Amino acid sequence: MNLLMAPLSSYILSMLVLMVPLLNPNSYDFHFKTKTAVKTAFFISTIPLLLMINETAQTMSFSWKWFNILSTPINLTIQLDHYSIIFIPIALMVTWSIVEYSLWYMHNDTKIQLFFKYLLIFLLAMMLLVSAGNFLMLFIGWEGVGIMSYLLIGWYFTRSNAGAAALQAVLYNRIGDIGFLFALFWLISLYDSIDLNFLFSMNHSTPLLLALIIAAASKSAQFGLHPWLASAMEGPTPVSALLHSSTMVVAGVFLLIRIHPMIENNQTALSTCLCLGAISTAFAATCALTQNDIKKIIAYSTSSQLGLMVVAIGLNMPHLAFFHICTHAFFKAMLFLCSGSIIHNLNDEQDIRKMGGLQKTLPFTTSCVSVGSLALMGTPYLAGFFSKDAIIEAINTSDVNAWALALTIIATSFTAVYSLRVIYFASMNYPRFNPVVSINENNPTIINPIKRLAFGSIIAGLIINQIIIPTSPMILTMPTPLKITALVVSILGFIIAVDLASMSWTKTPKTSNVSKSINTSFYPTMIHRLIPSFMLNFSLRTSSHLIDTLWLEKIGPKGLAELQLPPITKNQEIQQGLIKVYLTIFVFSTLICLTVLQLV
């Protein structure tokens, strides 16, 4: 019994430790207290993880009765299973590194206390989301991370782009929230329950599952709802590292992992996940190839990896999706922190074409960029290899849609190309930046967080591989070509990237740039410009036409004219100078006068 209570005690203690700094948010050293709180919470959260590894603890669910809506009990339920027990320490470790890094990155900001308060509230919402035992708790965490995302993307709100990006993130996430609420109300009206474990035993209709998939697609920036993630790079780099790479954006995939028992037997839902993930991973990887902003390349890379996680859900392999979430958090957060260090040292320069030669001036940062990029490409025995290779092996050995398979393989190859492009432009050759910039990375608040994440990027895959238990029997044999597919396409991508580097990346383009003619930003232009423009013009024409022809014409000038015409024509007939008309009027007038006199 004591062992059973340890995870809950550790979870509550972690939450309380994180809340302590919020008791006095205006203190001058609030940001240092925040760092200490997150660090302490991380060490506390490792206790349930160690217990789970040693004691093979099962799922624990704790429920507090809140109130009833008619016959539906609304409870506050915390569920601590192997997903939440593994993910919480990872989220806390990544957050600890990013919060420590923010002490350096945001040290000149006048509102640094408010920034750290937002990060802390976000972390509490994220912990609530991953440990939710019913849809209501999940929704509270879901909305919590959404609103903190809005506030943090729009941190530099005096820049119009930042305000627009924050609003865009909210509007895209509203689409997902509609899907989530639709599913929530459907479950309440149909089953009188929002408890996850109870709902797993039911057969669910396809529209309900599609609503939840739409919710996940909007939060995890899947194709069709993806443009907000690249725009979210307007926020400070620590925000991009924490929210938009390692924690918040995986909330959609985490929802799909949580509800997997509901969708595992519904072929339509699985096929939707598979195709949506494959299109997303390929499209985002293609977008990353054409970008020159270092943060946007990493953002599209995140969207591509999220697509790969959704593919794993579509393959009925939620544990592989979760495995990739865990390994991806380390190297993607590290890539963002390294890019932040480069941007800050080059006087806020984000264009990779204006970098170069940084392996001499920023040796540690560029080494970590290389390690993170290699882990992202799936280099054997780094963190990304274990999870990414497993997903591609699973898709190779399952009888799935051939297009989905082809798109996933192409995206894997593209990953190698854009990763090498970042390394090549940032680290190699000669410097292309202003010679007067002052470059210095020798600060423990930069080095230590990146170092921790670099160790994670190297060894996390191996460690988590031992812990994650597959939910279905695994095929242990497969033909050699299928086994090495992921590695071969990554190496091919790498070779193509090296060729491109020597052929076109280093030379001044003689004609217009190819990446301009193959422009992948057509989607935001189409959705944000063409469709609203068409709708507004159509509405304008319709309304002005209706107002002009109906109201202004029929009731206004023309209506008045037509109303006045009959009496005017009668009056004209009277004034024609005919004696019989005058005599008739005289007779009638006399008769009326006599009648009136008689009545009086």
Coordinates of C-alpha atoms in Angstrom, one line a residue:
M1 CA 0.0 0.0 0.0
N2 CA 2.9 2.4 0.8
L3 CA 4.4 1.7 -2.6
L4 CA 1.1 2.4 -4.2
M5 CA 0.8 5.8 -2.5
A6 CA 4.4 6.8 -3.4
P7 CA 3.6 7.9 -7.0
L8 CA 0.6 10.0 -5.9
S9 CA 2.6 11.5 -3.0
S10 CA 5.5 12.4 -5.3
Y11 CA 3.1 13.8 -7.9
I12 CA 1.3 16.0 -5.4
L13 CA 4.6 17.1 -3.8
S14 CA 6.0 18.0 -7.3
M15 CA 2.9 20.1 -8.0
L16 CA 3.1 21.8 -4.6
V17 CA 6.8 22.6 -5.0
L18 CA 6.0 24.2 -8.4
M19 CA 3.3 26.3 -6.8
V20 CA 5.5 27.6 -4.0
P21 CA 7.1 30.4 -6.1
L22 CA 3.6 31.6 -7.2
L23 CA 2.8 32.5 -3.6
N24 CA 5.0 35.6 -4.0
P25 CA 5.2 36.3 -7.8
N26 CA 6.5 39.9 -7.4
S27 CA 9.6 39.0 -5.5
Y28 CA 12.8 40.3 -7.1
D29 CA 14.4 36.8 -7.3
F30 CA 11.2 35.0 -8.5
H31 CA 13.0 33.7 -11.6
F32 CA 15.8 32.0 -9.4
K33 CA 13.1 30.5 -7.1
T34 CA 11.3 29.2 -10.2
K35 CA 14.5 27.4 -11.5
T36 CA 15.0 25.9 -8.0
A37 CA 11.4 24.7 -7.8
V38 CA 11.5 23.1 -11.2
K39 CA 14.8 21.4 -10.4
T40 CA 13.5 20.1 -7.1
A41 CA 10.2 18.9 -8.7
F42 CA 12.3 17.0 -11.3
F43 CA 14.2 15.1 -8.6
I44 CA 11.0 14.3 -6.7
S45 CA 9.3 13.0 -9.9
T46 CA 12.1 10.5 -10.5
I47 CA 11.0 8.5 -7.4
P48 CA 7.8 7.1 -9.1
L49 CA 9.9 6.4 -12.2
L50 CA 12.4 4.4 -10.3
L51 CA 9.7 2.5 -8.4
M52 CA 7.9 1.7 -11.7
I53 CA 11.2 0.3 -13.2
N54 CA 12.0 -1.8 -10.1
E55 CA 8.6 -2.8 -8.9
T56 CA 6.8 -2.8 -12.3
A57 CA 4.0 -0.8 -10.8
Q58 CA 0.6 -0.8 -12.6
T59 CA -1.8 2.1 -13.4
M60 CA -3.0 4.0 -10.4
S61 CA -6.1 6.2 -10.5
F62 CA -7.2 8.6 -7.8
S63 CA -10.6 10.3 -7.9
W64 CA -12.2 13.1 -5.9
K65 CA -15.9 13.6 -6.2
W66 CA -16.7 17.2 -7.3
F67 CA -20.4 17.4 -8.4
N68 CA -23.0 15.8 -10.6
I69 CA -24.7 17.1 -13.8
L70 CA -28.0 15.2 -13.6
S71 CA -26.8 11.6 -13.7
T72 CA -23.2 12.3 -14.9
P73 CA -20.6 12.4 -12.1
I74 CA -18.0 15.1 -12.6
N75 CA -14.9 14.0 -10.7
L76 CA -11.4 15.3 -10.4
T77 CA -9.4 12.2 -11.5
I78 CA -5.6 11.7 -11.5
Q79 CA -4.3 8.7 -13.4
L80 CA -0.7 7.7 -12.9
D81 CA 0.2 5.1 -15.5
H82 CA 3.5 4.3 -17.2
Y83 CA 2.9 7.1 -19.7
S84 CA 2.5 9.9 -17.2
I85 CA 5.2 8.5 -14.8
I86 CA 7.8 8.5 -17.6
F87 CA 6.8 11.7 -19.3
I88 CA 6.6 14.0 -16.2
P89 CA 10.3 13.6 -15.2
I90 CA 11.3 14.2 -18.9
A91 CA 9.1 17.3 -19.1
L92 CA 10.5 18.6 -15.8
M93 CA 14.1 17.9 -16.9
V94 CA 13.6 19.7 -20.2
T95 CA 11.8 22.6 -18.4
W96 CA 14.6 22.8 -15.8
S97 CA 17.2 23.2 -18.6
I98 CA 15.1 25.8 -20.4
V99 CA 14.2 27.8 -17.3
E100 CA 17.9 27.9 -16.4
Y101 CA 18.8 29.0 -19.9
S102 CA 16.1 31.7 -19.8
L103 CA 18.0 33.3 -16.9
W104 CA 20.6 34.2 -19.4
Y105 CA 18.4 34.7 -22.5
M106 CA 15.9 37.0 -20.8
H107 CA 18.2 38.8 -18.3
N108 CA 17.7 42.2 -20.0
D109 CA 13.9 41.9 -20.0
T110 CA 12.1 44.2 -17.6
K111 CA 9.2 41.7 -17.1
I112 CA 11.4 38.7 -16.4
Q113 CA 9.3 37.7 -13.3
L114 CA 6.1 37.7 -15.4
F115 CA 7.8 35.6 -18.1
F116 CA 8.8 32.9 -15.5
K117 CA 5.4 33.0 -14.0
Y118 CA 3.9 32.2 -17.4
L119 CA 6.4 29.3 -17.8
L120 CA 5.5 27.9 -14.3
I121 CA 1.8 28.1 -14.9
F122 CA 2.3 26.4 -18.3
L123 CA 4.3 23.6 -16.6
L124 CA 1.5 23.0 -14.0
A125 CA -1.1 22.8 -16.8
M126 CA 1.1 20.4 -18.8
M127 CA 1.5 18.1 -15.8
L128 CA -2.2 18.1 -15.2
L129 CA -2.8 17.2 -18.9
V130 CA -0.5 14.2 -18.9
S131 CA -1.9 12.9 -15.6
A132 CA -5.6 13.4 -16.3
G133 CA -7.9 10.5 -15.6
N134 CA -11.0 11.9 -17.3
F135 CA -11.8 14.2 -20.2
L136 CA -12.6 17.1 -18.0
M137 CA -9.2 17.2 -16.3
L138 CA -7.6 16.6 -19.7
F139 CA -9.6 19.6 -21.1
I140 CA -8.5 21.9 -18.2
G141 CA -4.8 21.1 -18.9
W142 CA -5.5 21.4 -22.6
E143 CA -6.9 24.9 -22.3
G144 CA -4.2 25.8 -19.8
V145 CA -1.4 25.1 -22.2
G146 CA -3.3 26.8 -25.0
I147 CA -3.7 30.1 -23.2
M148 CA -0.1 30.1 -21.9
S149 CA 1.0 29.5 -25.5
Y150 CA -0.9 32.5 -26.6
L151 CA 0.6 34.7 -23.9
L152 CA 4.1 33.5 -24.5
I153 CA 4.0 33.7 -28.3
G154 CA 2.8 37.3 -28.0
W155 CA 5.5 38.2 -25.5
Y156 CA 7.0 40.8 -27.8
F157 CA 3.5 42.2 -28.4
T158 CA 4.8 45.5 -29.7
R159 CA 5.8 43.7 -32.9
S160 CA 2.8 43.2 -35.1
N161 CA 4.0 39.8 -36.3
A162 CA 4.1 38.5 -32.7
G163 CA 0.5 39.6 -32.0
A164 CA -0.7 38.1 -35.3
A165 CA 1.2 34.8 -34.6
A166 CA -0.4 34.6 -31.1
L167 CA -3.8 35.2 -32.5
Q168 CA -3.2 32.7 -35.3
A169 CA -2.2 30.0 -32.7
V170 CA -5.4 30.6 -30.7
L171 CA -7.7 30.5 -33.8
Y172 CA -6.2 27.3 -35.1
N173 CA -6.4 25.7 -31.6
R174 CA -10.1 26.8 -31.4
I175 CA -10.9 24.4 -34.3
G176 CA -9.4 21.6 -32.2
D177 CA -11.3 22.8 -29.1
I178 CA -14.6 22.6 -31.0
G179 CA -13.7 18.9 -31.8
F180 CA -12.8 18.2 -28.1
L181 CA -16.0 19.8 -26.7
F182 CA -18.1 18.0 -29.3
A183 CA -16.6 14.7 -28.1
L184 CA -17.0 15.7 -24.5
F185 CA -20.7 16.6 -24.8
W186 CA -21.3 13.5 -27.0
L187 CA -19.9 11.3 -24.2
I188 CA -21.9 13.0 -21.5
S189 CA -25.1 12.7 -23.4
L190 CA -24.6 9.1 -24.6
Y191 CA -22.7 7.4 -21.7
D192 CA -23.2 9.6 -18.7
S193 CA -19.5 9.4 -18.1
I194 CA -16.3 11.2 -19.0
D195 CA -14.0 8.7 -17.2
L196 CA -11.3 7.4 -19.6
N197 CA -11.1 3.8 -18.2
F198 CA -14.9 3.4 -18.3
L199 CA -15.1 4.6 -21.9
F200 CA -12.4 2.3 -23.1
S201 CA -14.7 -0.7 -22.8
M202 CA -17.3 0.8 -25.1
N203 CA -17.7 0.7 -28.9
H204 CA -17.5 4.3 -30.2
S205 CA -18.9 5.8 -33.4
T206 CA -16.6 7.2 -36.1
P207 CA -17.7 10.9 -35.9
L208 CA -16.8 10.9 -32.2
L209 CA -13.3 9.6 -32.9
L210 CA -12.8 11.9 -35.8
A211 CA -13.7 14.9 -33.6
L212 CA -10.9 13.8 -31.1
I213 CA -8.5 13.4 -34.1
I214 CA -9.3 16.9 -35.2
A215 CA -8.6 18.1 -31.7
A216 CA -5.2 16.4 -31.7
A217 CA -4.4 17.6 -35.2
S218 CA -4.9 21.2 -34.3
K219 CA -2.8 21.0 -31.1
S220 CA -0.1 19.0 -32.8
A221 CA 0.0 21.1 -36.0
Q222 CA -0.9 18.4 -38.5
F223 CA -1.4 19.2 -42.2
G224 CA -4.3 21.6 -42.7
L225 CA -3.9 23.1 -39.2
H226 CA -0.1 23.4 -39.3
P227 CA 0.7 27.1 -40.2
W228 CA 0.5 28.3 -36.6
L229 CA 3.5 26.4 -35.4
A230 CA 6.0 28.1 -37.8
S231 CA 4.4 31.5 -36.9
A232 CA 4.8 30.7 -33.2
M233 CA 8.5 31.2 -33.6
E234 CA 7.9 34.9 -33.1
G235 CA 8.0 34.2 -29.3
P236 CA 11.3 34.2 -27.4
T237 CA 13.5 31.2 -28.1
P238 CA 13.0 29.5 -24.7
V239 CA 9.3 29.5 -25.4
S240 CA 9.9 27.8 -28.8
A241 CA 12.1 25.3 -27.0
L242 CA 9.6 24.5 -24.3
L243 CA 6.2 24.9 -25.7
H244 CA 6.6 24.5 -29.4
S245 CA 9.0 21.5 -29.6
S246 CA 9.0 19.3 -26.5
T247 CA 5.9 19.7 -24.4
M248 CA 2.8 21.6 -25.6
V249 CA 2.7 20.5 -29.2
V250 CA 2.9 16.8 -28.2
A251 CA -0.3 17.2 -26.2
G252 CA -2.4 16.3 -29.4
V253 CA -0.4 13.1 -29.9
F254 CA -0.6 12.4 -26.1
L255 CA -4.4 12.7 -26.4
L256 CA -4.4 10.1 -29.2
I257 CA -2.1 7.8 -27.1
R258 CA -4.5 8.2 -24.1
I259 CA -7.6 7.4 -26.2
H260 CA -5.9 4.6 -28.2
P261 CA -8.1 1.8 -26.7
M262 CA -11.1 3.7 -28.1
I263 CA -9.7 3.9 -31.7
E264 CA -7.6 0.6 -31.9
N265 CA -10.5 -1.3 -33.5
N266 CA -11.9 1.5 -35.7
Q267 CA -10.3 1.2 -39.1
T268 CA -11.5 4.6 -40.3
A269 CA -9.9 6.4 -37.4
L270 CA -6.6 4.5 -37.7
S271 CA -6.5 5.2 -41.5
T272 CA -7.2 8.9 -40.9
C273 CA -4.3 9.0 -38.4
L274 CA -2.0 7.2 -40.7
C275 CA -2.7 9.3 -43.8
L276 CA -2.8 12.6 -41.9
G277 CA 0.5 11.8 -40.2
A278 CA 2.2 10.7 -43.4
I279 CA 1.0 13.9 -45.3
S280 CA 2.1 16.1 -42.4
T281 CA 5.5 14.6 -42.0
A282 CA 6.3 14.8 -45.7
F283 CA 4.8 18.3 -46.2
A284 CA 6.5 19.8 -43.1
A285 CA 9.9 18.2 -44.1
T286 CA 9.5 19.8 -47.6
C287 CA 8.7 23.2 -46.0
A288 CA 11.9 22.9 -43.8
L289 CA 14.0 22.5 -47.0
T290 CA 13.0 25.9 -48.4
Q291 CA 13.3 28.0 -45.2
N292 CA 16.2 30.2 -44.3
D293 CA 15.2 31.2 -40.8
I294 CA 17.0 28.8 -38.4
K295 CA 14.0 28.8 -36.0
K296 CA 11.5 28.1 -38.7
I297 CA 13.6 25.2 -40.0
I298 CA 13.5 23.6 -36.6
A299 CA 9.8 24.4 -36.2
Y300 CA 8.9 22.6 -39.5
S301 CA 11.1 19.8 -38.3
T302 CA 9.0 19.6 -35.2
S303 CA 5.8 19.4 -37.3
S304 CA 7.4 16.7 -39.4
Q305 CA 8.3 14.6 -36.3
L306 CA 4.8 15.1 -34.9
G307 CA 3.5 13.6 -38.2
L308 CA 5.7 10.6 -37.6
M309 CA 4.2 10.1 -34.1
V310 CA 0.7 10.3 -35.6
V311 CA 1.7 7.6 -38.2
A312 CA 2.7 5.4 -35.2
I313 CA -0.8 5.9 -33.7
G314 CA -2.3 4.9 -37.1
L315 CA -0.2 1.7 -37.0
N316 CA -1.8 0.8 -33.7
M317 CA 1.6 1.4 -32.0
P318 CA 1.0 4.1 -29.3
H319 CA 4.0 3.0 -27.3
L320 CA 6.3 3.9 -30.2
A321 CA 4.6 7.3 -30.6
F322 CA 5.2 7.9 -26.9
F323 CA 8.8 6.7 -27.2
H324 CA 9.4 9.2 -30.0
I325 CA 7.8 12.0 -27.9
C326 CA 10.3 11.3 -25.1
T327 CA 13.4 11.1 -27.2
H328 CA 12.3 14.0 -29.4
A329 CA 11.9 16.3 -26.4
F330 CA 15.7 16.2 -25.6
F331 CA 17.2 16.9 -29.0
K332 CA 14.6 19.3 -30.2
A333 CA 14.7 21.4 -27.0
M334 CA 18.5 21.4 -27.4
L335 CA 18.4 22.5 -31.0
F336 CA 16.3 25.4 -30.1
L337 CA 18.5 26.4 -27.2
C338 CA 21.6 26.3 -29.5
S339 CA 19.8 28.3 -32.1
G340 CA 18.9 30.9 -29.4
S341 CA 22.6 31.1 -28.3
I342 CA 23.6 31.7 -32.0
I343 CA 20.9 34.3 -32.6
H344 CA 21.7 36.2 -29.4
N345 CA 25.5 36.2 -30.1
L346 CA 24.9 37.4 -33.7
N347 CA 22.8 40.4 -32.6
D348 CA 19.5 38.7 -33.3
E349 CA 20.3 37.4 -36.7
Q350 CA 18.1 34.4 -37.6
D351 CA 19.0 33.9 -41.3
I352 CA 21.3 30.9 -41.7
R353 CA 22.8 32.5 -44.9
K354 CA 24.3 35.2 -42.7
M355 CA 26.0 32.8 -40.3
G356 CA 28.9 30.4 -41.1
G357 CA 32.2 29.5 -39.5
L358 CA 30.8 29.3 -36.0
Q359 CA 32.7 26.1 -35.1
K360 CA 35.6 28.4 -34.3
T361 CA 33.8 31.1 -32.3
L362 CA 31.0 29.0 -30.7
P363 CA 32.5 25.5 -30.6
F364 CA 30.3 24.1 -27.8
T365 CA 27.0 25.4 -29.3
T366 CA 27.8 24.2 -32.9
S367 CA 28.9 20.7 -31.5
C368 CA 25.6 20.4 -29.8
V369 CA 23.7 21.5 -33.0
S370 CA 25.5 18.7 -34.8
V371 CA 24.7 16.2 -32.0
G372 CA 21.0 17.3 -32.0
S373 CA 20.8 17.2 -35.8
L374 CA 22.4 13.7 -36.0
A375 CA 19.9 12.5 -33.3
L376 CA 17.0 14.0 -35.3
M377 CA 18.3 12.2 -38.5
G378 CA 18.2 8.8 -36.6
T379 CA 22.0 8.3 -36.5
P380 CA 22.5 4.8 -34.9
Y381 CA 22.7 4.7 -31.1
L382 CA 21.7 8.3 -30.5
A383 CA 18.3 9.0 -28.9
G384 CA 16.3 9.5 -32.2
F385 CA 17.5 6.3 -33.7
F386 CA 15.7 4.0 -31.2
S387 CA 12.3 5.6 -31.6
K388 CA 12.4 6.7 -35.2
D389 CA 13.9 3.5 -36.5
A390 CA 11.2 1.5 -34.6
I391 CA 8.4 3.5 -36.2
I392 CA 9.8 3.0 -39.7
E393 CA 10.4 -0.7 -39.1
A394 CA 6.8 -1.0 -37.8
I395 CA 5.4 0.7 -40.9
N396 CA 7.6 -1.5 -43.2
T397 CA 6.4 -4.7 -41.6
S398 CA 2.7 -3.8 -41.5
D399 CA 0.3 -4.0 -44.4
V400 CA -0.5 -0.3 -44.7
N401 CA -1.3 2.2 -47.4
A402 CA 1.7 2.3 -49.8
W403 CA 1.4 6.1 -50.2
A404 CA 1.7 6.6 -46.5
L405 CA 4.8 4.4 -46.4
A406 CA 6.4 6.2 -49.4
L407 CA 5.7 9.7 -47.8
T408 CA 7.1 8.7 -44.5
I409 CA 10.3 7.3 -46.1
I410 CA 10.7 10.5 -48.2
A411 CA 10.2 12.7 -45.1
T412 CA 12.9 10.6 -43.3
S413 CA 15.3 11.3 -46.2
F414 CA 14.5 15.0 -46.2
T415 CA 15.2 15.2 -42.5
A416 CA 18.8 14.4 -43.2
V417 CA 18.9 17.1 -45.9
Y418 CA 17.6 20.0 -43.8
S419 CA 19.6 18.9 -40.8
L420 CA 22.8 18.9 -42.7
R421 CA 21.8 22.3 -44.2
V422 CA 21.6 23.8 -40.8
I423 CA 25.0 22.3 -39.7
Y424 CA 26.6 23.4 -43.0
F425 CA 25.3 27.0 -43.0
A426 CA 25.8 27.7 -39.3
S427 CA 29.1 25.9 -38.6
M428 CA 31.2 25.3 -41.7
N429 CA 33.2 27.4 -44.2
Y430 CA 33.9 31.0 -43.5
P431 CA 31.9 33.6 -41.4
R432 CA 29.3 35.6 -43.2
F433 CA 28.2 37.8 -40.3
N434 CA 29.1 41.3 -39.3
P435 CA 32.7 41.4 -38.0
V436 CA 31.9 43.8 -35.1
V437 CA 29.6 41.3 -33.2
S438 CA 30.7 40.2 -29.8
I439 CA 30.5 36.4 -29.4
N440 CA 30.8 34.7 -26.1
E441 CA 29.2 31.4 -25.0
N442 CA 31.3 30.9 -21.9
N443 CA 28.4 31.3 -19.5
P444 CA 27.4 28.4 -17.2
T445 CA 23.7 29.3 -17.6
I446 CA 24.1 28.6 -21.4
I447 CA 26.5 25.7 -21.2
N448 CA 24.9 23.6 -18.4
P449 CA 21.3 23.4 -19.8
I450 CA 22.6 22.5 -23.3
K451 CA 25.0 20.0 -21.9
R452 CA 22.3 18.2 -19.9
L453 CA 20.1 18.0 -23.0
A454 CA 23.0 16.9 -25.1
F455 CA 23.6 13.9 -22.7
G456 CA 19.9 13.2 -23.0
S457 CA 20.1 13.3 -26.8
I458 CA 22.8 10.7 -26.7
I459 CA 21.7 8.2 -24.0
A460 CA 17.9 8.8 -23.5
G461 CA 16.9 6.5 -26.3
L462 CA 18.9 3.6 -24.9
I463 CA 17.4 4.1 -21.3
I464 CA 13.8 4.7 -22.3
N465 CA 14.0 1.7 -24.7
Q466 CA 14.4 -0.6 -21.6
I467 CA 11.4 0.9 -19.8
I468 CA 8.6 1.3 -22.4
I469 CA 6.5 -1.8 -22.5
P470 CA 4.9 -2.6 -25.9
T471 CA 1.1 -3.0 -25.8
S472 CA 1.1 -5.6 -28.5
P473 CA 3.4 -8.6 -29.4
M474 CA 6.3 -7.4 -31.6
I475 CA 7.6 -9.1 -34.7
L476 CA 11.2 -9.9 -34.0
T477 CA 12.3 -11.0 -37.5
M478 CA 12.2 -9.1 -40.7
P479 CA 14.1 -9.1 -44.0
T480 CA 17.4 -7.2 -44.0
P481 CA 16.3 -4.6 -46.6
L482 CA 13.3 -3.6 -44.5
K483 CA 15.5 -3.5 -41.4
I484 CA 18.0 -1.0 -42.9
T485 CA 15.5 1.1 -44.9
A486 CA 15.5 4.0 -42.4
L487 CA 19.3 4.0 -42.2
V488 CA 19.7 3.8 -46.0
V489 CA 17.3 6.6 -46.8
S490 CA 18.9 8.8 -44.1
I491 CA 22.4 8.1 -45.6
L492 CA 21.0 8.9 -49.1
G493 CA 19.6 12.1 -47.8
F494 CA 22.9 13.0 -46.2
I495 CA 24.8 12.3 -49.5
I496 CA 22.3 14.4 -51.5
A497 CA 22.7 17.2 -49.0
V498 CA 26.5 17.1 -49.3
D499 CA 26.2 17.2 -53.1
L500 CA 23.7 20.1 -52.8
A501 CA 26.1 21.9 -50.5
S502 CA 29.0 21.8 -53.0
M503 CA 26.7 22.5 -56.0
S504 CA 24.2 25.1 -55.1
W505 CA 24.3 26.2 -51.5
T506 CA 27.7 27.8 -51.7
K507 CA 27.3 29.5 -55.1
T508 CA 25.5 32.8 -55.9
P509 CA 22.3 31.8 -57.9
K510 CA 22.5 33.0 -61.5
T511 CA 18.8 32.8 -62.1
S512 CA 15.9 33.0 -59.6
N513 CA 16.2 30.7 -56.7
V514 CA 14.7 27.2 -57.2
S515 CA 13.2 27.3 -53.7
K516 CA 11.2 30.4 -54.8
S517 CA 9.5 28.6 -57.7
I518 CA 8.8 25.5 -55.5
N519 CA 7.3 27.7 -52.8
T520 CA 5.8 25.6 -49.9
S521 CA 4.3 28.7 -48.2
F522 CA 1.4 28.5 -50.7
Y523 CA -0.8 27.0 -47.9
P524 CA -0.8 29.9 -45.5
T525 CA -1.2 32.3 -48.5
M526 CA -4.2 30.3 -49.7
I527 CA -5.9 29.9 -46.3
H528 CA -5.0 33.3 -44.9
R529 CA -5.2 35.5 -48.0
L530 CA -7.1 34.0 -50.9
I531 CA -10.0 32.3 -49.1
P532 CA -10.7 35.3 -46.8
S533 CA -10.2 37.7 -49.7
F534 CA -12.7 35.7 -51.8
M535 CA -15.2 35.4 -49.0
L536 CA -15.0 39.1 -48.1
N537 CA -15.3 40.2 -51.8
F538 CA -18.2 37.9 -52.3
S539 CA -19.9 39.2 -49.2
L540 CA -19.3 42.8 -50.2
R541 CA -20.7 42.2 -53.7
T542 CA -23.7 40.4 -52.4
S543 CA -24.5 42.9 -49.7
S544 CA -23.9 46.0 -51.8
H545 CA -25.9 44.5 -54.6
L546 CA -28.8 43.7 -52.3
I547 CA -28.7 47.1 -50.7
D548 CA -28.4 48.9 -54.0
T549 CA -31.1 47.0 -55.9
L550 CA -33.6 46.4 -53.0
W551 CA -33.3 48.9 -50.3
L552 CA -31.9 52.0 -52.1
E553 CA -33.7 51.4 -55.4
K554 CA -37.0 49.9 -54.5
I555 CA -37.6 51.6 -51.2
G556 CA -35.4 54.7 -51.7
P557 CA -35.4 56.9 -54.8
K558 CA -37.2 54.5 -57.2
G559 CA -39.7 53.5 -54.6
L560 CA -40.6 57.2 -53.7
A561 CA -40.8 58.0 -57.5
E562 CA -43.2 55.2 -58.2
L563 CA -45.3 56.1 -55.2
Q564 CA -45.6 59.7 -56.3
L565 CA -46.3 59.0 -60.0
P566 CA -50.1 58.0 -59.8
P567 CA -51.2 61.2 -57.9
I568 CA -49.0 63.4 -60.1
T569 CA -50.5 61.9 -63.3
K570 CA -54.1 62.3 -61.9
N571 CA -53.3 65.9 -61.1
Q572 CA -52.0 66.5 -64.6
E573 CA -55.2 65.1 -66.1
I574 CA -57.2 67.6 -64.0
Q575 CA -55.0 70.5 -65.2
Q576 CA -55.7 70.0 -68.9
G577 CA -58.2 73.0 -69.4
L578 CA -61.3 70.9 -70.3
I579 CA -64.6 72.7 -69.3
K580 CA -66.3 69.4 -68.4
V581 CA -63.6 68.6 -65.8
Y582 CA -64.0 72.0 -64.2
L583 CA -67.8 71.7 -64.2
T584 CA -67.6 68.2 -62.7
I585 CA -65.3 69.4 -59.9
F586 CA -67.6 72.5 -59.3
V587 CA -70.7 70.2 -59.0
F588 CA -68.9 67.8 -56.6
S589 CA -67.5 70.6 -54.5
T590 CA -71.0 72.2 -54.2
L591 CA -72.6 68.9 -53.2
I592 CA -69.9 68.3 -50.5
C593 CA -70.4 71.8 -49.1
L594 CA -74.2 71.4 -48.9
T595 CA -73.8 68.0 -47.3
V596 CA -71.5 69.5 -44.7
L597 CA -73.9 72.4 -44.0
Q598 CA -76.9 70.0 -43.6
L599 CA -74.9 67.9 -41.1
V600 CA -74.0 71.0 -39.1

